[in-house]
Amino acid sequence: MNPLLSVRNLTKSFAAAQGPLGGKEQRFRAVDNISFDLAPGETLGLVGESGCGKSTTGRLILRLLEADSGAVFFHGEDLVPMGQKELRPRRRQMQMIFQDPFSSLNPRCKIGDIVAEPLLIHGLATSATVKNLVIELLATVGLGSDILDRYPHEFSGGQRQRIGIARALAVKPELIIADEPVSALDLSIQAQVINLLDDIQQQFGLTYLFISHDLSVVEHLCKRVAVMYLGRIIEIAPAIELYRAPFHPYTEALLQAVPRPIPGRQHKRILLQGEIPSPLFPPAGCHFHPRCIYARPVCRELSPVLVEHAPTRFAACHFAGEFSRNLS
Amino acid sequence: MTSPLLDVCSLKTYFFTPRGLIKAIGGIDFSIGLGRTLALVGESGCGKSMTALSILRLVPEPGKIVEGTISFAGEDLLRLPPTEMRRIRGNQIAMIFQEPMTSLNPVFTVKRQIGEVLELHRGLHGQEQEEEAAALLQQVGIPDARKRLASYPHQLSGGMRQRVVIAMALAGHPQLLIADEPTTALDVTIQAQILELLGELRRSRGMSMLLISHDLGVVAETADRVAIMYAGLIMEAADVAPLFNQPLHPYTRGLLACIPRLGEERQRLVPIPDQVTNAMQYSDGCPFAPRCHEVMHQCREYLPPLQEVAPNHQVRCWKAL
């Protein structure tokens, strides 16, 4: 099957804030030459710690940010060189759900208008038909028609996230990029929204790129998972296998760091030493080597490339095959 | 059995807002023994942070502690004059917050901020003060401690800042550390480091801890005892193992059922329906009744008492009695 989305060698660098005296501009690579495919109907999780470049990747795909180089093929067409006019109909097929339901809804707009706006902009409804469509969309996400004339501040975080999802669904997208969609929600509400994302995927055949730092939520929702570290994808594999036996030492450390709700559990935990290095001065060779307990001399010199070590299992580690890490 | 270090009795903290009365804490009881860790667990607005602020007598306006006693090492904190209370705050009871920048002053160096605590609470000056500050930074695992004393908060990463805040909290040799979501703003690998550090410090100093968290994983790995709060009331309290293994309150069971668990077979999550009722709309019954799938007629009419149903296991539910 042809992939719905193919990202190839995508790279984006930003200028770091300069001091008051200026000086030479320093740039760092937020996203460093990443490639992956997303099949129709699939859910790919993009995980990593803050500053690893996962949100930037989502924004580059939607061209909310412009890439320095690389390609983003959607239905086989490269979006990166397209002009705004060409882009607009494709934008309709790709929607985003944001983390903070408090800042992604215009506080001065009524709920009915917020959900109606994309329908009218993309010519999917007329002013006569729009109201019924909006009511239908709100029903899909579990909200009643009585909220049409109310404002965002009248709703809780979970309800606002539902409204954001209804707005994203309005234009019948094929691909949804969800950037930490449940991280700001309380536990009991988080479960409601996770189930809703599951339901609408089945109902509309959606494809998800699910960006999150929460490894438990990603395991629950995603078929495949890509792990990022300092702008690079260091491992990408089917979720079940990646969680059971990761190939990359960083994936292993991340999984072991997650506290489990099982009291008294004696876990083997390798505590990762040190912190994520500054992206301005990433370590030479493998970016992870200063924190890696398996590091050898070659790791300091040669940057490992992402290669397939077993069918469908890619990892960027010189010794990925050697250390078979079984966490179960 | 010795008496507990902290004993909170029928504490009520209300907010008198222009729009009406909000019972942020509606009468709670708990105690923490020497060297023990109690976790207060609940969702936003359940009153867990307000409980911590009540213990320190730092409830913001228009809030007021209207009833109850908070006895700490035998003294009722609510009866102490303000000067005495200041002596206890930061000295015998210290607090760390979720976002370390809220407790650090951006324009002062680390040395000056830790130094201030050492001067106020331990009367240390000059060389002695600097030595002690460096020793504290070393204890919380900051490499190059002496160099780091000259740093400003913005020069440190989130994890390092939280370590500095912990060092400041330890400066007065507290017997009780209140930690309000201490790792929520941190990345998971850094969270693991900070939890490890807090565990070590508690063991080596015999310090008690009140941990406030919404993360059931963090709670299971850190606490000895857990109290589940909902709408300003404790719904269930038990030692950590029975609470996670035999939860009795429908809300506790709901919370445990609605989290995805690492490494377990993928099943549809069972969420708790609806959302927390507006704090001003509580009726006389159980506040969880509108969301409870085991609700009975009397739940809507009468608030169940928190009752001991097994040794050291208390539940506020008509079903469990």
Tab-separated table of N, CA and C in Angstrom, chain A residues 135-280:
chain	number	residue	atom	x	y	z
A	135	ILE	N	-24.099	20.824	14.342
A	135	ILE	CA	-24.772	20.033	15.377
A	135	ILE	C	-24.366	18.570	15.269
A	136	GLU	N	-24.277	18.096	14.030
A	136	GLU	CA	-23.873	16.711	13.791
A	136	GLU	C	-22.442	16.469	14.286
A	137	LEU	N	-21.554	17.425	13.986
A	137	LEU	CA	-20.155	17.292	14.406
A	137	LEU	C	-20.034	17.291	15.928
A	138	LEU	N	-20.765	18.191	16.563
A	138	LEU	CA	-20.714	18.258	18.023
A	138	LEU	C	-21.233	16.955	18.626
A	139	ALA	N	-22.260	16.374	18.001
A	139	ALA	CA	-22.792	15.101	18.500
A	139	ALA	C	-21.730	14.003	18.381
A	140	THR	N	-20.954	14.054	17.296
A	140	THR	CA	-19.895	13.055	17.096
A	140	THR	C	-18.904	13.049	18.249
A	141	VAL	N	-18.608	14.240	18.790
A	141	VAL	CA	-17.630	14.315	19.872
A	141	VAL	C	-18.308	14.335	21.240
A	142	GLY	N	-19.602	14.037	21.266
A	142	GLY	CA	-20.294	13.899	22.541
A	142	GLY	C	-20.775	15.194	23.167
A	143	LEU	N	-21.025	16.216	22.345
A	143	LEU	CA	-21.533	17.472	22.893
A	143	LEU	C	-22.917	17.759	22.294
A	144	GLY	N	-23.753	18.423	23.067
A	144	GLY	CA	-25.121	18.686	22.642
A	144	GLY	C	-25.244	19.985	21.859
A	145	SER	N	-26.391	20.176	21.213
A	145	SER	CA	-26.588	21.368	20.385
A	145	SER	C	-26.867	22.605	21.239
A	146	ASP	N	-27.051	22.412	22.545
A	146	ASP	CA	-27.342	23.540	23.429
A	146	ASP	C	-26.131	24.443	23.650
A	147	ILE	N	-24.949	24.043	23.152
A	147	ILE	CA	-23.755	24.846	23.438
A	147	ILE	C	-23.403	25.799	22.299
A	148	LEU	N	-24.187	25.788	21.211
A	148	LEU	CA	-23.844	26.587	20.024
A	148	LEU	C	-23.578	28.054	20.340
A	149	ASP	N	-24.363	28.615	21.249
A	149	ASP	CA	-24.260	30.048	21.518
A	149	ASP	C	-23.426	30.378	22.737
A	150	ARG	N	-22.659	29.399	23.238
A	150	ARG	CA	-21.837	29.676	24.406
A	150	ARG	C	-20.395	29.932	23.996
A	151	TYR	N	-19.611	30.465	24.935
A	151	TYR	CA	-18.231	30.859	24.643
A	151	TYR	C	-17.234	29.870	25.282
A	152	PRO	N	-16.002	29.804	24.726
A	152	PRO	CA	-15.028	28.815	25.227
A	152	PRO	C	-14.787	28.850	26.736
A	153	HIS	N	-14.805	30.042	27.353
A	153	HIS	CA	-14.465	30.091	28.783
A	153	HIS	C	-15.489	29.372	29.651
A	154	GLU	N	-16.654	29.076	29.085
A	154	GLU	CA	-17.680	28.409	29.881
A	154	GLU	C	-17.446	26.910	29.984
A	155	PHE	N	-16.376	26.419	29.322
A	155	PHE	CA	-16.172	24.974	29.267
A	155	PHE	C	-14.911	24.538	29.990
A	156	SER	N	-14.936	23.294	30.451
A	156	SER	CA	-13.758	22.725	31.102
A	156	SER	C	-12.760	22.282	30.040
A	157	GLY	N	-11.553	21.924	30.462
A	157	GLY	CA	-10.496	21.509	29.538
A	157	GLY	C	-10.915	20.366	28.625
A	158	GLY	N	-11.577	19.367	29.200
A	158	GLY	CA	-11.978	18.207	28.413
A	158	GLY	C	-13.003	18.577	27.350
A	159	GLN	N	-13.955	19.441	27.723
A	159	GLN	CA	-14.972	19.860	26.759
A	159	GLN	C	-14.349	20.697	25.643
A	160	ARG	N	-13.395	21.557	26.029
A	160	ARG	CA	-12.739	22.366	24.998
A	160	ARG	C	-11.957	21.499	24.032
A	161	GLN	N	-11.338	20.444	24.564
A	161	GLN	CA	-10.591	19.569	23.668
A	161	GLN	C	-11.569	18.884	22.704
A	162	ARG	N	-12.771	18.549	23.181
A	162	ARG	CA	-13.771	17.969	22.285
A	162	ARG	C	-14.165	18.966	21.196
A	163	ILE	N	-14.296	20.231	21.578
A	163	ILE	CA	-14.652	21.251	20.590
A	163	ILE	C	-13.530	21.372	19.543
A	164	GLY	N	-12.274	21.348	20.005
A	164	GLY	CA	-11.135	21.394	19.083
A	164	GLY	C	-11.137	20.206	18.129
A	165	ILE	N	-11.541	19.050	18.639
A	165	ILE	CA	-11.597	17.855	17.789
A	165	ILE	C	-12.733	17.998	16.770
A	166	ALA	N	-13.876	18.525	17.204
A	166	ALA	CA	-15.000	18.732	16.279
A	166	ALA	C	-14.591	19.677	15.148
A	167	ARG	N	-13.838	20.717	15.500
A	167	ARG	CA	-13.397	21.676	14.484
A	167	ARG	C	-12.444	21.012	13.491
A	168	ALA	N	-11.549	20.147	13.998
A	168	ALA	CA	-10.614	19.461	13.113
A	168	ALA	C	-11.354	18.493	12.192
A	169	LEU	N	-12.410	17.853	12.715
A	169	LEU	CA	-13.156	16.878	11.916
A	169	LEU	C	-14.031	17.539	10.856
A	170	ALA	N	-14.354	18.821	11.056
A	170	ALA	CA	-15.323	19.514	10.208
A	170	ALA	C	-14.991	19.384	8.722
A	171	VAL	N	-13.702	19.451	8.377
A	171	VAL	CA	-13.322	19.477	6.963
A	171	VAL	C	-13.029	18.081	6.419
A	172	LYS	N	-13.466	17.059	7.148
A	172	LYS	CA	-13.262	15.662	6.729
A	172	LYS	C	-11.810	15.376	6.363
A	173	PRO	N	-10.897	15.559	7.288
A	173	PRO	CA	-9.480	15.345	6.991
A	173	PRO	C	-9.148	13.863	6.893
A	174	GLU	N	-8.016	13.572	6.236
A	174	GLU	CA	-7.532	12.193	6.216
A	174	GLU	C	-6.471	11.993	7.286
A	175	LEU	N	-5.674	13.056	7.489
A	175	LEU	CA	-4.563	12.968	8.434
A	175	LEU	C	-4.792	13.946	9.581
A	176	ILE	N	-4.635	13.471	10.801
A	176	ILE	CA	-4.710	14.374	11.951
A	176	ILE	C	-3.379	14.318	12.693
A	177	ILE	N	-2.793	15.486	12.891
A	177	ILE	CA	-1.585	15.574	13.700
A	177	ILE	C	-2.019	16.078	15.072
A	178	ALA	N	-1.862	15.231	16.074
A	178	ALA	CA	-2.312	15.581	17.420
A	178	ALA	C	-1.074	15.815	18.279
A	179	ASP	N	-0.907	17.054	18.734
A	179	ASP	CA	0.289	17.413	19.503
A	179	ASP	C	-0.065	17.450	20.991
A	180	GLU	N	0.293	16.424	21.722
A	180	GLU	CA	0.003	16.303	23.156
A	180	GLU	C	-1.472	16.595	23.460
A	181	PRO	N	-2.403	15.912	22.779
A	181	PRO	CA	-3.813	16.312	22.922
A	181	PRO	C	-4.411	16.029	24.284
A	182	VAL	N	-3.825	15.128	25.079
A	182	VAL	CA	-4.446	14.823	26.377
A	182	VAL	C	-3.566	15.219	27.561
A	183	SER	N	-2.412	15.840	27.285
A	183	SER	CA	-1.468	16.102	28.376
A	183	SER	C	-1.974	17.115	29.387
A	184	ALA	N	-2.840	18.027	28.968
A	184	ALA	CA	-3.283	19.067	29.888
A	184	ALA	C	-4.537	18.660	30.645
A	185	LEU	N	-5.010	17.430	30.439
A	185	LEU	CA	-6.306	17.049	31.005
A	185	LEU	C	-6.149	16.193	32.256
A	186	ASP	N	-7.154	16.276	33.126
A	186	ASP	CA	-7.189	15.428	34.308
A	186	ASP	C	-7.343	13.971	33.897
A	187	LEU	N	-6.892	13.066	34.784
A	187	LEU	CA	-6.880	11.641	34.465
A	187	LEU	C	-8.207	11.116	33.930
A	188	SER	N	-9.303	11.406	34.632
A	188	SER	CA	-10.582	10.805	34.241
A	188	SER	C	-11.040	11.370	32.892
A	189	ILE	N	-10.666	12.614	32.616
A	189	ILE	CA	-11.058	13.258	31.359
A	189	ILE	C	-10.152	12.780	30.226
A	190	GLN	N	-8.875	12.566	30.562
A	190	GLN	CA	-7.907	12.072	29.594
A	190	GLN	C	-8.414	10.767	28.950
A	191	ALA	N	-8.932	9.865	29.795
A	191	ALA	CA	-9.419	8.581	29.278
A	191	ALA	C	-10.595	8.792	28.329
A	192	GLN	N	-11.470	9.754	28.640
A	192	GLN	CA	-12.608	10.025	27.759
A	192	GLN	C	-12.124	10.479	26.384
A	193	VAL	N	-11.123	11.367	26.365
A	193	VAL	CA	-10.647	11.912	25.088
A	193	VAL	C	-9.866	10.854	24.296
A	194	ILE	N	-9.096	10.008	25.007
A	194	ILE	CA	-8.373	8.930	24.321
A	194	ILE	C	-9.385	8.000	23.626
A	195	ASN	N	-10.450	7.647	24.335
A	195	ASN	CA	-11.467	6.784	23.725
A	195	ASN	C	-12.135	7.468	22.531
A	196	LEU	N	-12.364	8.784	22.660
A	196	LEU	CA	-12.977	9.525	21.556
A	196	LEU	C	-12.067	9.497	20.320
A	197	LEU	N	-10.755	9.711	20.527
A	197	LEU	CA	-9.817	9.672	19.402
A	197	LEU	C	-9.843	8.300	18.733
A	198	ASP	N	-9.958	7.249	19.544
A	198	ASP	CA	-10.066	5.884	19.027
A	198	ASP	C	-11.333	5.721	18.176
A	199	ASP	N	-12.452	6.201	18.723
A	199	ASP	CA	-13.748	6.051	18.044
A	199	ASP	C	-13.780	6.765	16.696
A	200	ILE	N	-13.316	8.027	16.677
A	200	ILE	CA	-13.426	8.763	15.411
A	200	ILE	C	-12.450	8.211	14.377
A	201	GLN	N	-11.360	7.610	14.840
A	201	GLN	CA	-10.451	6.988	13.869
A	201	GLN	C	-11.157	5.840	13.143
A	202	GLN	N	-11.858	5.001	13.925
A	202	GLN	CA	-12.611	3.892	13.327
A	202	GLN	C	-13.691	4.426	12.399
A	203	GLN	N	-14.420	5.417	12.908
A	203	GLN	CA	-15.585	5.924	12.193
A	203	GLN	C	-15.216	6.582	10.865
A	204	PHE	N	-14.130	7.354	10.848
A	204	PHE	CA	-13.792	8.131	9.651
A	204	PHE	C	-12.536	7.621	8.938
A	205	GLY	N	-11.962	6.530	9.420
A	205	GLY	CA	-10.758	5.991	8.785
A	205	GLY	C	-9.584	6.948	8.827
A	206	LEU	N	-9.393	7.628	9.949
A	206	LEU	CA	-8.360	8.658	10.042
A	206	LEU	C	-6.969	8.057	10.208
A	207	THR	N	-5.980	8.826	9.778
A	207	THR	CA	-4.586	8.490	10.015
A	207	THR	C	-4.053	9.498	11.034
A	208	TYR	N	-3.343	8.985	12.055
A	208	TYR	CA	-2.864	9.888	13.112
A	208	TYR	C	-1.341	9.942	13.167
A	209	LEU	N	-0.836	11.152	13.336
A	209	LEU	CA	0.523	11.308	13.853
A	209	LEU	C	0.327	11.832	15.263
A	210	PHE	N	0.673	11.006	16.254
A	210	PHE	CA	0.339	11.317	17.634
A	210	PHE	C	1.610	11.708	18.379
A	211	ILE	N	1.737	12.999	18.681
A	211	ILE	CA	2.950	13.507	19.311
A	211	ILE	C	2.727	13.560	20.815
A	212	SER	N	3.603	12.919	21.586
A	212	SER	CA	3.371	12.893	23.025
A	212	SER	C	4.647	12.556	23.779
A	213	HIS	N	4.699	12.990	25.028
A	213	HIS	CA	5.820	12.584	25.872
A	213	HIS	C	5.387	11.427	26.780
A	214	ASP	N	4.082	11.115	26.741
A	214	ASP	CA	3.555	10.119	27.668
A	214	ASP	C	3.612	8.735	27.024
A	215	LEU	N	4.550	7.920	27.475
A	215	LEU	CA	4.789	6.637	26.819
A	215	LEU	C	3.637	5.655	27.016
A	216	SER	N	2.908	5.772	28.124
A	216	SER	CA	1.787	4.853	28.351
A	216	SER	C	0.649	5.164	27.382
A	217	VAL	N	0.362	6.450	27.199
A	217	VAL	CA	-0.711	6.838	26.281
A	217	VAL	C	-0.342	6.440	24.851
A	218	VAL	N	0.917	6.627	24.476
A	218	VAL	CA	1.366	6.279	23.128
A	218	VAL	C	1.252	4.771	22.903
A	219	GLU	N	1.635	3.992	23.891
A	219	GLU	CA	1.525	2.540	23.731
A	219	GLU	C	0.067	2.140	23.531
A	220	HIS	N	-0.812	2.838	24.242
A	220	HIS	CA	-2.230	2.499	24.161
A	220	HIS	C	-2.817	2.816	22.784
A	221	LEU	N	-2.386	3.932	22.179
A	221	LEU	CA	-3.040	4.409	20.953
A	221	LEU	C	-2.326	4.032	19.661
A	222	CYS	N	-1.011	3.779	19.728
A	222	CYS	CA	-0.237	3.745	18.478
A	222	CYS	C	0.154	2.348	18.042
A	223	LYS	N	0.154	2.167	16.718
A	223	LYS	CA	0.593	0.913	16.130
A	223	LYS	C	2.094	0.878	15.992
A	224	ARG	N	2.652	2.033	15.591
A	224	ARG	CA	4.104	2.143	15.462
A	224	ARG	C	4.551	3.354	16.251
A	225	VAL	N	5.814	3.336	16.656
A	225	VAL	CA	6.330	4.435	17.461
A	225	VAL	C	7.703	4.856	16.946
A	226	ALA	N	7.897	6.184	16.860
A	226	ALA	CA	9.211	6.725	16.526
A	226	ALA	C	9.718	7.500	17.735
A	227	VAL	N	10.961	7.245	18.142
A	227	VAL	CA	11.538	7.923	19.308
A	227	VAL	C	12.553	8.949	18.813
A	228	MET	N	12.425	10.185	19.295
A	228	MET	CA	13.358	11.237	18.877
A	228	MET	C	14.281	11.644	20.020
A	229	TYR	N	15.504	12.016	19.651
A	229	TYR	CA	16.461	12.535	20.626
A	229	TYR	C	17.298	13.598	19.923
A	230	LEU	N	17.303	14.793	20.456
A	230	LEU	CA	18.059	15.904	19.881
A	230	LEU	C	17.871	16.044	18.374
A	231	GLY	N	16.617	16.030	17.930
A	231	GLY	CA	16.325	16.309	16.530
A	231	GLY	C	16.352	15.122	15.601
A	232	ARG	N	16.809	13.980	16.095
A	232	ARG	CA	16.904	12.811	15.214
A	232	ARG	C	15.970	11.711	15.679
A	233	ILE	N	15.487	10.911	14.703
A	233	ILE	CA	14.764	9.693	15.069
A	233	ILE	C	15.809	8.636	15.370
A	234	ILE	N	15.782	8.098	16.587
A	234	ILE	CA	16.802	7.116	16.948
A	234	ILE	C	16.256	5.690	16.924
A	235	GLU	N	14.938	5.561	16.905
A	235	GLU	CA	14.357	4.225	16.768
A	235	GLU	C	12.946	4.361	16.254
A	236	ILE	N	12.579	3.462	15.345
A	236	ILE	CA	11.190	3.433	14.872
A	236	ILE	C	10.821	1.975	14.644
A	237	ALA	N	9.697	1.566	15.242
A	237	ALA	CA	9.354	0.146	15.215
A	237	ALA	C	7.885	-0.033	15.578
A	238	PRO	N	7.322	-1.217	15.295
A	238	PRO	CA	5.958	-1.491	15.769
A	238	PRO	C	5.908	-1.375	17.295
A	239	ALA	N	4.830	-0.780	17.814
A	239	ALA	CA	4.759	-0.461	19.243
A	239	ALA	C	4.994	-1.686	20.122
A	240	ILE	N	4.337	-2.779	19.796
A	240	ILE	CA	4.417	-3.955	20.674
A	240	ILE	C	5.866	-4.387	20.851
A	241	GLU	N	6.612	-4.423	19.721
A	241	GLU	CA	7.997	-4.888	19.797
A	241	GLU	C	8.899	-3.856	20.465
A	242	LEU	N	8.669	-2.585	20.141
A	242	LEU	CA	9.511	-1.540	20.717
A	242	LEU	C	9.366	-1.495	22.239
A	243	TYR	N	8.144	-1.667	22.732
A	243	TYR	CA	7.943	-1.613	24.181
A	243	TYR	C	8.447	-2.881	24.868
A	244	ARG	N	8.397	-4.010	24.151
A	244	ARG	CA	8.829	-5.250	24.781
A	244	ARG	C	10.354	-5.365	24.802
A	245	ALA	N	10.982	-5.021	23.687
A	245	ALA	CA	12.425	-5.177	23.590
A	245	ALA	C	13.012	-4.076	22.706
A	246	PRO	N	13.272	-2.907	23.287
A	246	PRO	CA	13.790	-1.797	22.483
A	246	PRO	C	15.192	-2.097	21.953
A	247	PHE	N	15.505	-1.549	20.776
A	247	PHE	CA	16.829	-1.741	20.186
A	247	PHE	C	17.791	-0.632	20.592
A	248	HIS	N	17.267	0.553	20.877
A	248	HIS	CA	18.159	1.669	21.189
A	248	HIS	C	18.245	1.872	22.706
A	249	PRO	N	19.452	2.087	23.228
A	249	PRO	CA	19.599	2.265	24.689
A	249	PRO	C	18.789	3.446	25.231
A	250	TYR	N	18.568	4.481	24.415
A	250	TYR	CA	17.776	5.611	24.910
A	250	TYR	C	16.319	5.198	25.095
A	251	THR	N	15.780	4.440	24.138
A	251	THR	CA	14.401	3.948	24.277
A	251	THR	C	14.285	3.116	25.546
A	252	GLU	N	15.281	2.271	25.763
A	252	GLU	CA	15.286	1.431	26.961
A	252	GLU	C	15.237	2.283	28.226
A	253	ALA	N	16.077	3.321	28.267
A	253	ALA	CA	16.143	4.181	29.451
A	253	ALA	C	14.833	4.933	29.662
A	254	LEU	N	14.242	5.424	28.569
A	254	LEU	CA	12.964	6.134	28.667
A	254	LEU	C	11.896	5.224	29.279
A	255	LEU	N	11.800	4.011	28.759
A	255	LEU	CA	10.762	3.089	29.236
A	255	LEU	C	10.978	2.729	30.696
A	256	GLN	N	12.224	2.570	31.083
A	256	GLN	CA	12.498	2.203	32.469
A	256	GLN	C	12.227	3.355	33.432
A	257	ALA	N	12.277	4.579	32.906
A	257	ALA	CA	12.095	5.739	33.781
A	257	ALA	C	10.638	5.969	34.139
A	258	VAL	N	9.718	5.397	33.376
A	258	VAL	CA	8.297	5.648	33.632
A	258	VAL	C	7.877	4.986	34.939
A	259	PRO	N	7.375	5.751	35.904
A	259	PRO	CA	6.929	5.120	37.151
A	259	PRO	C	5.644	4.333	36.919
A	260	ARG	N	5.584	3.125	37.452
A	260	ARG	CA	4.411	2.265	37.220
A	260	ARG	C	3.485	2.295	38.424
A	261	PRO	N	2.183	2.249	38.160
A	261	PRO	CA	1.225	2.263	39.280
A	261	PRO	C	1.092	0.900	39.959
A	262	ILE	N	2.213	0.290	40.270
A	262	ILE	CA	2.203	-1.015	40.928
A	262	ILE	C	3.084	-0.896	42.169
A	263	PRO	N	2.480	-0.773	43.361
A	263	PRO	CA	3.308	-0.570	44.545
A	263	PRO	C	4.194	-1.778	44.838
A	264	GLY	N	5.392	-1.497	45.326
A	264	GLY	CA	6.280	-2.563	45.757
A	264	GLY	C	6.945	-3.308	44.614
A	265	ARG	N	6.700	-2.840	43.399
A	265	ARG	CA	7.282	-3.516	42.246
A	265	ARG	C	8.798	-3.325	42.270
A	266	GLN	N	9.517	-4.425	42.279
A	266	GLN	CA	10.971	-4.328	42.232
A	266	GLN	C	11.383	-4.262	40.776
A	267	HIS	N	11.721	-3.067	40.305
A	267	HIS	CA	12.061	-2.999	38.886
A	267	HIS	C	13.555	-2.792	38.702
A	268	LYS	N	14.045	-3.374	37.640
A	268	LYS	CA	15.416	-3.105	37.259
A	268	LYS	C	15.381	-1.777	36.521
A	269	ARG	N	15.999	-0.790	37.090
A	269	ARG	CA	15.973	0.507	36.444
A	269	ARG	C	17.392	1.031	36.302
A	270	ILE	N	17.743	1.307	35.078
A	270	ILE	CA	19.031	1.954	34.856
A	270	ILE	C	18.741	3.445	34.820
A	271	LEU	N	19.172	4.148	35.854
A	271	LEU	CA	18.887	5.566	35.921
A	271	LEU	C	19.810	6.285	34.956
A	272	LEU	N	19.209	7.013	34.019
A	272	LEU	CA	19.999	7.740	33.043
A	272	LEU	C	20.762	8.855	33.738
A	273	GLN	N	22.062	8.906	33.516
A	273	GLN	CA	22.871	9.944	34.155
A	273	GLN	C	22.810	11.229	33.332
A	274	GLY	N	23.005	12.335	33.999
A	274	GLY	CA	23.129	13.606	33.298
A	274	GLY	C	21.835	14.044	32.638
A	275	GLU	N	21.915	15.100	31.853
A	275	GLU	CA	20.738	15.691	31.246
A	275	GLU	C	20.884	15.716	29.738
A	276	ILE	N	19.804	16.098	29.080
A	276	ILE	CA	19.866	16.222	27.628
A	276	ILE	C	20.855	17.343	27.296
A	277	PRO	N	21.860	17.090	26.450
A	277	PRO	CA	22.823	18.144	26.146
A	277	PRO	C	22.158	19.290	25.392
A	278	SER	N	22.786	20.448	25.425
A	278	SER	CA	22.255	21.598	24.707
A	278	SER	C	22.255	21.311	23.210
A	279	PRO	N	21.132	21.572	22.535
A	279	PRO	CA	21.098	21.331	21.096
A	279	PRO	C	22.056	22.250	20.328
A	280	LEU	N	22.521	23.310	20.985
A	280	LEU	CA	23.490	24.206	20.324
A	280	LEU	C	24.830	23.508	20.123
